[in-house]
XYZ file of C-alpha atoms in Angstrom:
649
model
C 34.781 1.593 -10.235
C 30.843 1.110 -9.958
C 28.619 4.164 -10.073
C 26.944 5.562 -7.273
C 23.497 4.125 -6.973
C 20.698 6.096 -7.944
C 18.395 7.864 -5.342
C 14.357 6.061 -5.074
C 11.687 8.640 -5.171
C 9.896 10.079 -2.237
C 6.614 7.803 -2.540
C 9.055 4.615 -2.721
C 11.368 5.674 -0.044
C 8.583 6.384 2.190
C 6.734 3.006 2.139
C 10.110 1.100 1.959
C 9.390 -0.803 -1.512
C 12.064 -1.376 -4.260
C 11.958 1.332 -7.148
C 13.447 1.481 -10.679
C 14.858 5.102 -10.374
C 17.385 3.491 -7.544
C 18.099 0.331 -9.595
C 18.368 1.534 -13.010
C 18.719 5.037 -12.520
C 16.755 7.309 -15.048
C 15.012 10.318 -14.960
C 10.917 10.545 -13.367
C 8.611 8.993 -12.964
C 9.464 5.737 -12.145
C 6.775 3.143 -13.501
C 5.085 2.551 -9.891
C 4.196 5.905 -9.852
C 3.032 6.100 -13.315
C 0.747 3.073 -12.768
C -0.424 4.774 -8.985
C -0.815 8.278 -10.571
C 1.586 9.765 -8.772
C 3.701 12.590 -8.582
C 6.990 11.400 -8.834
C 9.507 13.451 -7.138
C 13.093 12.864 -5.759
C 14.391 15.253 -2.733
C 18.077 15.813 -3.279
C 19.941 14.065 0.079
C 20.003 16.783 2.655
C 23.596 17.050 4.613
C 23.008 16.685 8.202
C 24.726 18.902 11.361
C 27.934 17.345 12.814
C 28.915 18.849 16.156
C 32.484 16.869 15.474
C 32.996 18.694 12.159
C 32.330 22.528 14.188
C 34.555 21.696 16.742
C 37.235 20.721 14.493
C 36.578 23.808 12.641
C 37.154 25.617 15.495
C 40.276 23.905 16.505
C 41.592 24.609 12.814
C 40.890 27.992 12.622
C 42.452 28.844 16.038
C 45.533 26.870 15.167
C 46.617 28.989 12.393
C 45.585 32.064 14.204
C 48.672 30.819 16.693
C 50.734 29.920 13.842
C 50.392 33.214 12.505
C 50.815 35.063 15.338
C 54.141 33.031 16.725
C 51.452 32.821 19.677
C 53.584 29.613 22.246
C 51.495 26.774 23.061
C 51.578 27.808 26.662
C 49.826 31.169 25.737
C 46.337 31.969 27.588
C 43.969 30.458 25.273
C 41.673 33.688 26.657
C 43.878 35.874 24.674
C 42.194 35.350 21.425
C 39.087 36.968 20.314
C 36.039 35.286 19.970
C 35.572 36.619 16.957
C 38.331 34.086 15.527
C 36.076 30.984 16.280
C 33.647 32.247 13.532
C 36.875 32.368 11.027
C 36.227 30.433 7.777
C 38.945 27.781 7.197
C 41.306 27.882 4.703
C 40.944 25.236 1.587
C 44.000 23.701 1.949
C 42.647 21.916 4.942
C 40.108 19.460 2.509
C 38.673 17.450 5.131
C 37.797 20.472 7.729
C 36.364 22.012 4.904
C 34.206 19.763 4.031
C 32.760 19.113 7.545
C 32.070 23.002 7.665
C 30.284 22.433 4.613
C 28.532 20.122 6.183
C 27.898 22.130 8.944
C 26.473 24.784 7.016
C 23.794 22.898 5.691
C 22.241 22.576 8.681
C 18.582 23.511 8.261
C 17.777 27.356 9.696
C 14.396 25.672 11.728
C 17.156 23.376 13.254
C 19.425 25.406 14.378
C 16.705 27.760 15.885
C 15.046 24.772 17.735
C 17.916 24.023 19.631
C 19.003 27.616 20.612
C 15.415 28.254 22.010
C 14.684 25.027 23.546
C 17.793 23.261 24.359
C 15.830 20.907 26.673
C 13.814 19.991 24.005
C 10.472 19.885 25.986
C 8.474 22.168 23.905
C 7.709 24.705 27.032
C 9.278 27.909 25.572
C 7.442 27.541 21.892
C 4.301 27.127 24.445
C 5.020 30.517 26.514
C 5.035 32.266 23.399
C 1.617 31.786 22.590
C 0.018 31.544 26.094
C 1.089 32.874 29.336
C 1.606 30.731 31.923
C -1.319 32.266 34.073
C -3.580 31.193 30.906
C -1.802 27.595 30.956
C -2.407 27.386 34.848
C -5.951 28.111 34.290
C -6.731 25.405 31.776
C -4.843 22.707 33.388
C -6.931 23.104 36.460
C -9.925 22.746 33.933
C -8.779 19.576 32.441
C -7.872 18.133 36.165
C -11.414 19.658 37.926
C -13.723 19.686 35.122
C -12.607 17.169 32.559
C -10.698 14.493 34.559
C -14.014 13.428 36.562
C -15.536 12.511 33.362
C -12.961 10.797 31.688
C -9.246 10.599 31.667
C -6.961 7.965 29.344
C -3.673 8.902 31.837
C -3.245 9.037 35.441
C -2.679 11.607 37.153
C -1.575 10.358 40.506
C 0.283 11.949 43.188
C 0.325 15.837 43.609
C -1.740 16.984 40.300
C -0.441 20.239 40.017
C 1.048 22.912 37.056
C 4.183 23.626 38.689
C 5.263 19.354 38.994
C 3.815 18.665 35.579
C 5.904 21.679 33.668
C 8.836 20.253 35.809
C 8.614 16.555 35.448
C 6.079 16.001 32.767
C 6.338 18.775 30.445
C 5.210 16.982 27.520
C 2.294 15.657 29.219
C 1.258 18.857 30.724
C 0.996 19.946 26.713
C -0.650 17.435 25.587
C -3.874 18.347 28.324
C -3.456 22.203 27.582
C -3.966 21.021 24.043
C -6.887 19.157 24.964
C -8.795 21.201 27.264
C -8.137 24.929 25.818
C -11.528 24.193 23.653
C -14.120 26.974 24.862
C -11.378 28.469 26.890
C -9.114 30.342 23.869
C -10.059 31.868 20.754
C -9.723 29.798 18.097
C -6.760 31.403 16.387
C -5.156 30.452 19.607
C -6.420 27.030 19.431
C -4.351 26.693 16.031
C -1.370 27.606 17.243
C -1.472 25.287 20.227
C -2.279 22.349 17.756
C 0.358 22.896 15.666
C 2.964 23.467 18.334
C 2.059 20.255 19.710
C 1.679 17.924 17.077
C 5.028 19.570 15.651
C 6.505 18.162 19.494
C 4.955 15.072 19.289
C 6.088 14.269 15.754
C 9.817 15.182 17.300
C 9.528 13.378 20.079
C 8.184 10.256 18.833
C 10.821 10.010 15.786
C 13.785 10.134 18.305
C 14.110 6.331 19.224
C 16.383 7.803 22.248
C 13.285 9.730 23.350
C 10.495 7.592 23.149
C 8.915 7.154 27.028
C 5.987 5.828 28.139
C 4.815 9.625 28.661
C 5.275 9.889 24.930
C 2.644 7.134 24.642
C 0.292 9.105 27.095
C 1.176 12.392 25.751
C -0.283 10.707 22.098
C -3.102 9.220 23.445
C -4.687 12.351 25.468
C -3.861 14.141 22.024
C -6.203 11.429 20.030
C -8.995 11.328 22.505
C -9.022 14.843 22.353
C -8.546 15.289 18.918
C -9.598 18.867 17.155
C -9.384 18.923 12.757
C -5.931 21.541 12.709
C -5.993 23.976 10.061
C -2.194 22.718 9.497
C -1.385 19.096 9.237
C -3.875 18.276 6.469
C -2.706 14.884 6.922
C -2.750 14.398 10.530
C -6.099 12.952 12.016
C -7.073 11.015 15.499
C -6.678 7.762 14.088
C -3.175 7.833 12.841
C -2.511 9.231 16.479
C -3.671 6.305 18.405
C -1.447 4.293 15.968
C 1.502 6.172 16.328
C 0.747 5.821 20.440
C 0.241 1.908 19.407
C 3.610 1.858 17.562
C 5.505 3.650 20.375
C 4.272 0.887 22.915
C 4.955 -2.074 21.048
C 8.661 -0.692 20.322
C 8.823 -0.127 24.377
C 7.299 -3.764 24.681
C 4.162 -3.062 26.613
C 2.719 -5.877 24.478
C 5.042 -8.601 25.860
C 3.939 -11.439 27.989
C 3.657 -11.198 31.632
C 6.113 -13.527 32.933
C 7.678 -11.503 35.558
C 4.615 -10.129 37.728
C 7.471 -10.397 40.521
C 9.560 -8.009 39.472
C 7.033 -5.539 38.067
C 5.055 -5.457 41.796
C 8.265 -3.560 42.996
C 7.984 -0.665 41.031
C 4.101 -0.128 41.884
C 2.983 3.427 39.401
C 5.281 2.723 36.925
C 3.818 -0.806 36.415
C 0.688 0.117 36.845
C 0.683 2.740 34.283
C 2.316 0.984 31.685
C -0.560 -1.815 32.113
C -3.608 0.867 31.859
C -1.663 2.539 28.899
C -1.013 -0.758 26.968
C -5.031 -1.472 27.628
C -6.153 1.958 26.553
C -4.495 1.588 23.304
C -6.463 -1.782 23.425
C -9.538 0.269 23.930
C -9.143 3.041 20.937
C -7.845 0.502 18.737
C -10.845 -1.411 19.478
C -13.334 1.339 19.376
C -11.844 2.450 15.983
C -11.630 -1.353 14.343
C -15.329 -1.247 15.422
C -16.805 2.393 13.755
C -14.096 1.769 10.574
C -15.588 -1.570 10.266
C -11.891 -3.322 10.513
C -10.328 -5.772 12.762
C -8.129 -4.730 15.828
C -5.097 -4.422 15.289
C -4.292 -5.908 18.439
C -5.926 -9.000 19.391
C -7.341 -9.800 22.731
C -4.966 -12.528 23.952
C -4.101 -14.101 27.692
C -1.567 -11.623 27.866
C -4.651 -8.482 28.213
C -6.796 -10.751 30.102
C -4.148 -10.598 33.139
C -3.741 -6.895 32.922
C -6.972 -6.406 32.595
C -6.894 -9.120 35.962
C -4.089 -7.543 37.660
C -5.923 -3.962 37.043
C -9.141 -4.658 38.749
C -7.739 -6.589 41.751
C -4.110 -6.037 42.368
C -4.168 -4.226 46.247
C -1.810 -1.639 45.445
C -3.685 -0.489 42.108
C -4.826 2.656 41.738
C -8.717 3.624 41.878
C -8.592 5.143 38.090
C -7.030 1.747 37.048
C -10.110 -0.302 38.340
C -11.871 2.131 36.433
C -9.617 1.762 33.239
C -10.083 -1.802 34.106
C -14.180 -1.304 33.977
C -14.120 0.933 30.654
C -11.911 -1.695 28.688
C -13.783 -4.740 29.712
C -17.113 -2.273 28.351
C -14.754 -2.169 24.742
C -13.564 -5.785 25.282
C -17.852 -6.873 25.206
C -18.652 -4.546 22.521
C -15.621 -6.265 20.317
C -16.806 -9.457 21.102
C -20.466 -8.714 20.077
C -19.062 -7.414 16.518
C -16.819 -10.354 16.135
C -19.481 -12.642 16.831
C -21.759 -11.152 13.873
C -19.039 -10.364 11.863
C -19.397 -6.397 11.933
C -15.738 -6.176 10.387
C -15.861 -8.255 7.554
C -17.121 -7.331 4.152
C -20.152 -10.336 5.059
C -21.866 -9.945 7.738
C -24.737 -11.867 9.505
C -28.173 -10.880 7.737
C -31.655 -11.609 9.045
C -31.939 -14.761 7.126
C -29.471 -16.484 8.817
C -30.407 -19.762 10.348
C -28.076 -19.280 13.442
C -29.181 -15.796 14.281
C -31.579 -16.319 16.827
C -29.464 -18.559 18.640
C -26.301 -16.105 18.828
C -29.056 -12.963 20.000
C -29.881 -15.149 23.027
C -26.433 -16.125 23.693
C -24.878 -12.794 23.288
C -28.020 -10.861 25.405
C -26.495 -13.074 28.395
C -23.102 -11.595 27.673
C -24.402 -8.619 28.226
C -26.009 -9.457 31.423
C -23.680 -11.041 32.530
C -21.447 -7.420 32.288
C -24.034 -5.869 33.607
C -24.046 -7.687 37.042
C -20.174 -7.037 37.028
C -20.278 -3.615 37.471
C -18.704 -2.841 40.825
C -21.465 -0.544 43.275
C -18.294 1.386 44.629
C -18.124 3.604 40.750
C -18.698 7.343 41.213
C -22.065 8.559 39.309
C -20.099 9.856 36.518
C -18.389 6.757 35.749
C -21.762 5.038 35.979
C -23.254 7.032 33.821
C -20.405 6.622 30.671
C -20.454 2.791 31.322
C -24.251 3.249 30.518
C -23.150 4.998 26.625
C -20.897 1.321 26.025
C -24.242 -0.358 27.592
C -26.666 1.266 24.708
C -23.670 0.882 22.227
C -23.581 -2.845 22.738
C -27.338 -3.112 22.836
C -26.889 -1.807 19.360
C -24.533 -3.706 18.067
C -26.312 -6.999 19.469
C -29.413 -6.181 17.668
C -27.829 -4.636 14.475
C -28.100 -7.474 12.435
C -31.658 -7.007 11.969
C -30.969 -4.390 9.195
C -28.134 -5.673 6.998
C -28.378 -6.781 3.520
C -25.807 -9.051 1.986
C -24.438 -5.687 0.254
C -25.011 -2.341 2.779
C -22.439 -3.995 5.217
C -19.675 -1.291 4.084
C -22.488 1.824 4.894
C -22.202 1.388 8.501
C -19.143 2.077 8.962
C -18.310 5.518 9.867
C -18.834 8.545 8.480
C -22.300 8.068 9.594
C -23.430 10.733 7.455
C -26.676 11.160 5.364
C -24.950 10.054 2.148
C -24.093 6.718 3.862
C -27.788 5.832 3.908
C -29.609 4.085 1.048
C -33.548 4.044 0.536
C -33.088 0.700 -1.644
C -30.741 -1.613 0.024
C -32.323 -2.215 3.042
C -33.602 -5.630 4.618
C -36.900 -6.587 3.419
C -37.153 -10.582 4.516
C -40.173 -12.759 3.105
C -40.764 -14.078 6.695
C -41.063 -11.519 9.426
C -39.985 -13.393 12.858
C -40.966 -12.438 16.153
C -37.336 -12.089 16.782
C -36.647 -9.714 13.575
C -39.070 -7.304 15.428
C -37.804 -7.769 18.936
C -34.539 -6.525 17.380
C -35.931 -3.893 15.585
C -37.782 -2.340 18.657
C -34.803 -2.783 21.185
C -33.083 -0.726 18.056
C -35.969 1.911 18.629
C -35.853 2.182 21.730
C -32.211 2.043 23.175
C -31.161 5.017 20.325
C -33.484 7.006 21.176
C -32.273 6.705 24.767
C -29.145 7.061 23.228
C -30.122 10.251 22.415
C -31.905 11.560 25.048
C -28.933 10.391 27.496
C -26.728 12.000 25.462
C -28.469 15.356 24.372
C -29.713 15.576 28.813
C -25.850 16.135 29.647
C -24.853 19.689 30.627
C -22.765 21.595 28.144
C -19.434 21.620 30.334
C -19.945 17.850 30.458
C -20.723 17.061 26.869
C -17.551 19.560 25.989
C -15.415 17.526 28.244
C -16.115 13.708 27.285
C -13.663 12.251 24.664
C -15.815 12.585 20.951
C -14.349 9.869 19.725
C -15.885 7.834 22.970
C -19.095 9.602 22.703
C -20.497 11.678 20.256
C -19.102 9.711 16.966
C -21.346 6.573 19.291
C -24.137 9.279 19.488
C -24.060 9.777 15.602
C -23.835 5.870 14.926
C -26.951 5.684 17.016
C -29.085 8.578 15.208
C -27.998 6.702 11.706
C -29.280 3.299 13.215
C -32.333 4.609 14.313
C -32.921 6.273 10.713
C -32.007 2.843 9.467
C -35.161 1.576 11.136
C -37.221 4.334 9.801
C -36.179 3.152 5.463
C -37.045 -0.600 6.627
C -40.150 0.336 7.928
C -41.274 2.554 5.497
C -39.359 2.257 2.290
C -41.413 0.823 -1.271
C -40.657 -2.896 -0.778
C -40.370 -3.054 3.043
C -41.531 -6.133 5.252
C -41.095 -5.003 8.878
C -43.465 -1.822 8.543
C -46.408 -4.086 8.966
C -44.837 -4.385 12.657
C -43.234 -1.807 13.985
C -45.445 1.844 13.028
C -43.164 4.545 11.869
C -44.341 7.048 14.139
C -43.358 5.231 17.443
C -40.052 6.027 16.053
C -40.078 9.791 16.680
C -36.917 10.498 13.680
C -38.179 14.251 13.762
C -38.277 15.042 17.673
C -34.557 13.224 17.315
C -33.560 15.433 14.987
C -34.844 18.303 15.762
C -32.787 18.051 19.259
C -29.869 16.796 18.001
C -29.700 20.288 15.667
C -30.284 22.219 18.806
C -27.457 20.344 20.670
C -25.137 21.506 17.495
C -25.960 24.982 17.318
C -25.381 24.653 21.554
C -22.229 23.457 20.537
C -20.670 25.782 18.028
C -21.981 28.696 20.285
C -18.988 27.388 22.916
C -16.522 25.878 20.130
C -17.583 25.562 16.460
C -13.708 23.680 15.768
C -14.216 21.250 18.782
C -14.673 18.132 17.609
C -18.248 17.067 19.090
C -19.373 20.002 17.342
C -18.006 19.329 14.306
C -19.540 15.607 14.529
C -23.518 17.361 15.941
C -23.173 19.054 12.652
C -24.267 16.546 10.179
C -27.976 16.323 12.194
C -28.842 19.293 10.242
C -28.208 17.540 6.630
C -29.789 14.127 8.356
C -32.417 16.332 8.770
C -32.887 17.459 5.280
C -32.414 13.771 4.515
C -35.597 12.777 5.661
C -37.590 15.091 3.968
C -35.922 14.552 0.917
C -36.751 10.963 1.458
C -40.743 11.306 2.511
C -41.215 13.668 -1.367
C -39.625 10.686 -2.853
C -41.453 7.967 -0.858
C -44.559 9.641 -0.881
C -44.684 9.454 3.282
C -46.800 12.364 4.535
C -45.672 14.530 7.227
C -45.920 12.947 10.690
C -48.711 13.525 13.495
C -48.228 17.151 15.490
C -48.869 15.907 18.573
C -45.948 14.254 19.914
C -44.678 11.670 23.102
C -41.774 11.563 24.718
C -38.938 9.524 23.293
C -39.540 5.625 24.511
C -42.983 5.393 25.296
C -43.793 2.356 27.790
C -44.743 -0.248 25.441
C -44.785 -1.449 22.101
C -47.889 -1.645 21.155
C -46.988 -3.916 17.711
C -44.838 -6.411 19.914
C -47.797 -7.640 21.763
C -49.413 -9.880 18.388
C -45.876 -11.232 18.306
C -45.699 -14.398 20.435
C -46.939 -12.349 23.774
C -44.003 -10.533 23.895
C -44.912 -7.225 25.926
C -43.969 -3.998 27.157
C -39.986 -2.942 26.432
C -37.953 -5.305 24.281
C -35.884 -8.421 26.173
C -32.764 -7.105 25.916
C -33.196 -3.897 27.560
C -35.443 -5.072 30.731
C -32.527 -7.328 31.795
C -31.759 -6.340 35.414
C -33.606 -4.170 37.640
C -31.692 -1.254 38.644
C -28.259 -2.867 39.681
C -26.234 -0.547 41.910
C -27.620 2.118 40.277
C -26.847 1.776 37.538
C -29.015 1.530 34.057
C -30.913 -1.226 33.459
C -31.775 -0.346 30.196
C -34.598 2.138 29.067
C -37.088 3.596 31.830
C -40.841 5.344 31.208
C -38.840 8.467 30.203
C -36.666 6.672 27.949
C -33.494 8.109 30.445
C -31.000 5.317 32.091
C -31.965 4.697 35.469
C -29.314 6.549 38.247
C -27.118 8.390 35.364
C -27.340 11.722 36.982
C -23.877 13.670 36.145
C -25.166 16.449 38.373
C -23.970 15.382 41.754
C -21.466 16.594 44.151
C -18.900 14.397 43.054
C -18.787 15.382 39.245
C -16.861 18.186 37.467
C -17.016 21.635 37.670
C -19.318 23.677 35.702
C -16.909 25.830 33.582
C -19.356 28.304 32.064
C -17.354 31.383 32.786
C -15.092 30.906 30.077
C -14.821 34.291 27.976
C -15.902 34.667 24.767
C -14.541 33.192 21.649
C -13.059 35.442 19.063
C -14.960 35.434 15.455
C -13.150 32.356 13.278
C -12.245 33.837 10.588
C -11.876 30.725 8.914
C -14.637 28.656 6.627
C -16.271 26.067 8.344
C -14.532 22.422 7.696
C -17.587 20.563 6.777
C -18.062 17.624 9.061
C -14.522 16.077 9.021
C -15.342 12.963 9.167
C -13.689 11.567 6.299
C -10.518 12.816 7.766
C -11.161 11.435 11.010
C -11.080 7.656 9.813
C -8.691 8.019 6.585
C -6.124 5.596 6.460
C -3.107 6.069 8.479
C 0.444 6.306 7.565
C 2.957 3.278 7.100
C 4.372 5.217 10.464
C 5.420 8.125 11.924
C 7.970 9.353 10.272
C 5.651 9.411 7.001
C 4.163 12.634 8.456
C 6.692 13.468 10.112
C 8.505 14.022 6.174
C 5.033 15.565 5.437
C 5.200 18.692 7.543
């Protein structure tokens, strides 16, 4: 008779690939591991719960208790204690024994689950660490103060905490989660995370269970995201590709064939369209800061849900909104594609087609521009204006690549990505190099000053990953600018004067944002991000002892001053940069950078914003060392699937 086969160890098992412990058998390490460095370990197989085998158990044991007794078969079966059901049974029954073995395996935290949530939606391990008065509270922030701004789920209907703990309970944890920062001490905060990435992790590994509020649930969580104290490995990107996992398993990536059918169930439809096209947008938005391509590519199939979104008569308002913010991500893909942002060789200045491409892809950008419907509410208005600057970026990026910096721009965008001797230094200075280099001045500094002009409850309540990772992108491009222009070697300084780019005054305001910040949440995630101003900061003068730059002028403007004084030798090209001028004032809404350097009708302090939550009570001392910036973590590479971290708990 053939031996049992051998058990693989855990780092084979969990990425599926053959290994020499469960073909040969042997003792550890098995030679992948060896060549990896690896710890080679092998978890002993873990006897699951039967329900069958208990019962049976049960039936067993009471039989002989009749037997014994000379109890009839017509006796009341009330008769016998309870205490019986708990009796062990005796050997000579082999196979009942076994199953009680089996039985008693069963894992204490399993067991414990199931006798204190037998519904398995997560709400009692939530009442246990807040009450529901405290859950109420934040809820209503996330729906009156947060949703305004930004929201990756609809809420449609009759948004209250009552329907959502009865309907939608895992949804309803997923926004406590994401709006309890400012509101709860951070202690709190920790407990929340870890009860509801425990849930999710559940949830999502239970093929029976997986629901397009799953997909939601994960997707609030990611936008959201806060760096837990537990879950070393869990961080915001492997969440929006466990949501992207869960949706292609449901098959919200399928073709649209049957628009018939789906028009009869209206919501349900509807939703599962804007959540398939959000997980367009983070995956997107990620490919684009990790430098990688998009995982899912932007086929016929999104351009008629992206269709049926915007125009469909029995869509929902946030829809043509979702509609608006994914066709922002759509452009901004297109623009890296183009220049080849995700691959390791991108376009440099020297390339004979550049020129060509800028023009073509500034009347993409128009072009968006003009489609920007004037029915939007200011705040929606005013984030379209962030993916405006972003893409203004990302058009004129090119200008400062090298054929070897392309892999420091991805993110972290933190002071160590930057590099004071690779930078582009071309023997022929075009007019359109420094076109690009002062619409690169100009739109991150309004970047900036857009971004840094928001009030607290509004900066607090916009998705980082969105927003403030952007933000940071833009303060490394701008400092980008500053090493080409004033770095030994460099060619554009003769052109563009250092000073016009104001690095300090940006700096400076960015490192009061942060402090801002960590006075209302120092674990929140834009926080966490404003933090690495302060060693930006240091940065630069690090860099002027080395370079020998003296100390810029006291006296200074505001951040984008009216013209550009060195553009105006360059082939009569005045005032602001082409690029930004493009359309005056459309709807409203920006038309690039203004006197004040401030997008044109991007006020978030109207009547139809969110509430100013500034009464939140104080925040208990964290007892806890700060994190460092985090974002390593936030872009590390994510798990073969779910059930990877799921194992890793």
């Amino acid at each position: 008779m053939p031996s049992k086969r051998s058990r693989a160890c855990d780092a084979c098992h969990t990425i599926k690939i053959k290994c020499n412990l469960g073909s040969d058998g042997g003792d550890p390490p098995c030679t992948r591991c060896v060549r990896l460095g690896k710890d080679c370990i092998i978890t002993p197989p873990k006897r699951q719960k039967d329900r069958v085998a208990e019962l049976e158990a049960q039936v067993a044991s009471l039989t002989r208790l009749l037997e014994v007794q000379n109890i009839q078969a017509n006796s009341p079966v009330s008769s016998v204690p309870a205490s019986t059901f708990s009796a062990t049974p005796s050997t000579t029954n082999g196979e009942a024994m076994s199953k009680k073995r089996r039985l008693d395996d069963a894992t204490p935290r399993e067991s414990s689950e199931e006798t204190e949530d037998p519904g398995g939606n997560g709400l009692p391990g939530l009442d246990k660490i807040l009450k529901n008065a405290d859950q109420r509270f934040i809820f209503d922030k996330y729906v009156q103060g947060m949703m305004p701004n930004f929201s990756p789920v609809p809420l449609i209907g009759d948004v209250n905490y009552d329907l959502f703990r009865k309907d939608r309970p895992l949804l309803l944890q997923a926004i406590i989660y994401s709006a309890c920062h400012g509101v709860l001490p951070v202690d709190q905060q920790e407990d929340i995370s870890k009860h509801v990435t425990d849930l999710l992790a559940r949830r999502a590994t239970d093929k029976a269970q997986k629901s397009l509020d799953i997909i939601q649930a994960i997707l609030t969580v990611s936008v959201w995201f806060r760096f837990p104290r537990y879950h070393s490995n869990m961080t915001g990107v492997r969440l929006a590709h466990y949501a992207l996992d869960i949706a292609k398993e449901l098959g919200l990536e399928g073709t649209c064939n049957d628009y018939d059918s789906a028009i009869t169930s209206h919501t349900d439809s509807a939703a599962a369209w804007s959540t398939w096209l959000f997980c367009y947008l983070m995956s997107a938005n990620m490919g684009i800061l990790a430098r990688r391509s998009n995982p899912i590519p932007w086929t016929q199939h999104e351009e008629i849900l992206l269709m049926m979104l915007s125009y469909w008569p029995h869509g929902l308002e946030y829809n043509r909104l979702i509609a608006q913010y994914v066709r922002a991500e759509r452009l901004c893909e297109t623009l890296a594609g183009t220049y080849n942002l995700t691959v390791p060789d991108p376009m440099t200045p020297e390339h004979p087609s550049l020129q060509g491409m800028l023009s073509q892809n500034s009347n993409l950008l128009t072009d968006w521009r003009v489609q920007i419907p004037p029915s939007l509410p200011g705040p929606s208005r005013a984030a379209l204006s962030f993916w405006e600057h972003y893409a203004t970026i990302l058009l004129h990026e090119a200008v400062l690549h090298t054929p070897t910096n392309a892999a420091s721009f991805c993110a972290p965008f933190t002071a160590e990505r930057l590099s004071i001797t690779d930078f582009p230094a071309p023997a022929l200075v075009t007019s359109q190099h420094v076109n690009s280099l002062c619409v690169l001045r100009d739109t991150c500094q309004a970047f900036s000053e857009l971004y840094i002009g928001l009030p607290m409850s509004t900066l607090t309540s916009l998705p980082p990953i969105l927003f403030a990772v952007r933000h940071l992108y833009s303060v490394s491009i701008l400092l980008r600018v500053y090493i080409a222009c004033t770095a030994i070697g460099n060619t554009y300084g003769a052109y563009v004067d250092a000073e016009s780019l104001r690095v300090d005054e940006v700096l400076e305001k960015n490192v009061d944002l942060c402090d801002k910040l960590h006075q209302i949440d120092p674990k929140c995630l834009a926080a966490r991000l404003s933090s690495a101003n302060a060693r930006l900061k240091e940065w630069v003068v690090n860099y002027r002892v080395t370079q020998g730059i003296a100390e810029p002028s006291i006296d200074k403007p505001s951040l984008a001053p009216n013209g550009i004084s060195s553009m105006n030798v360059m082939n009569g090209v005045n005032g602001i940069s082409e690029g930004l001028n493009g359309i005056s004032n459309i709807n409203g809404f920006s038309d690039g950078i203004n006197a004040n350097g401030i997008s044109a009708g991007l006020d978030f302090n109207d009547q139809n914003t969110a509430l100013d939550w500034t009464d939140f009570p104080p925040l208990a001392a964290d007892p806890f060392e700060q994190y460092g910036y985090g974002l390593e973590d936030f872009f590390a590479e994510p798990f073969p699937d779910f059930g990877t971290f799921r194992n890793s708990m």
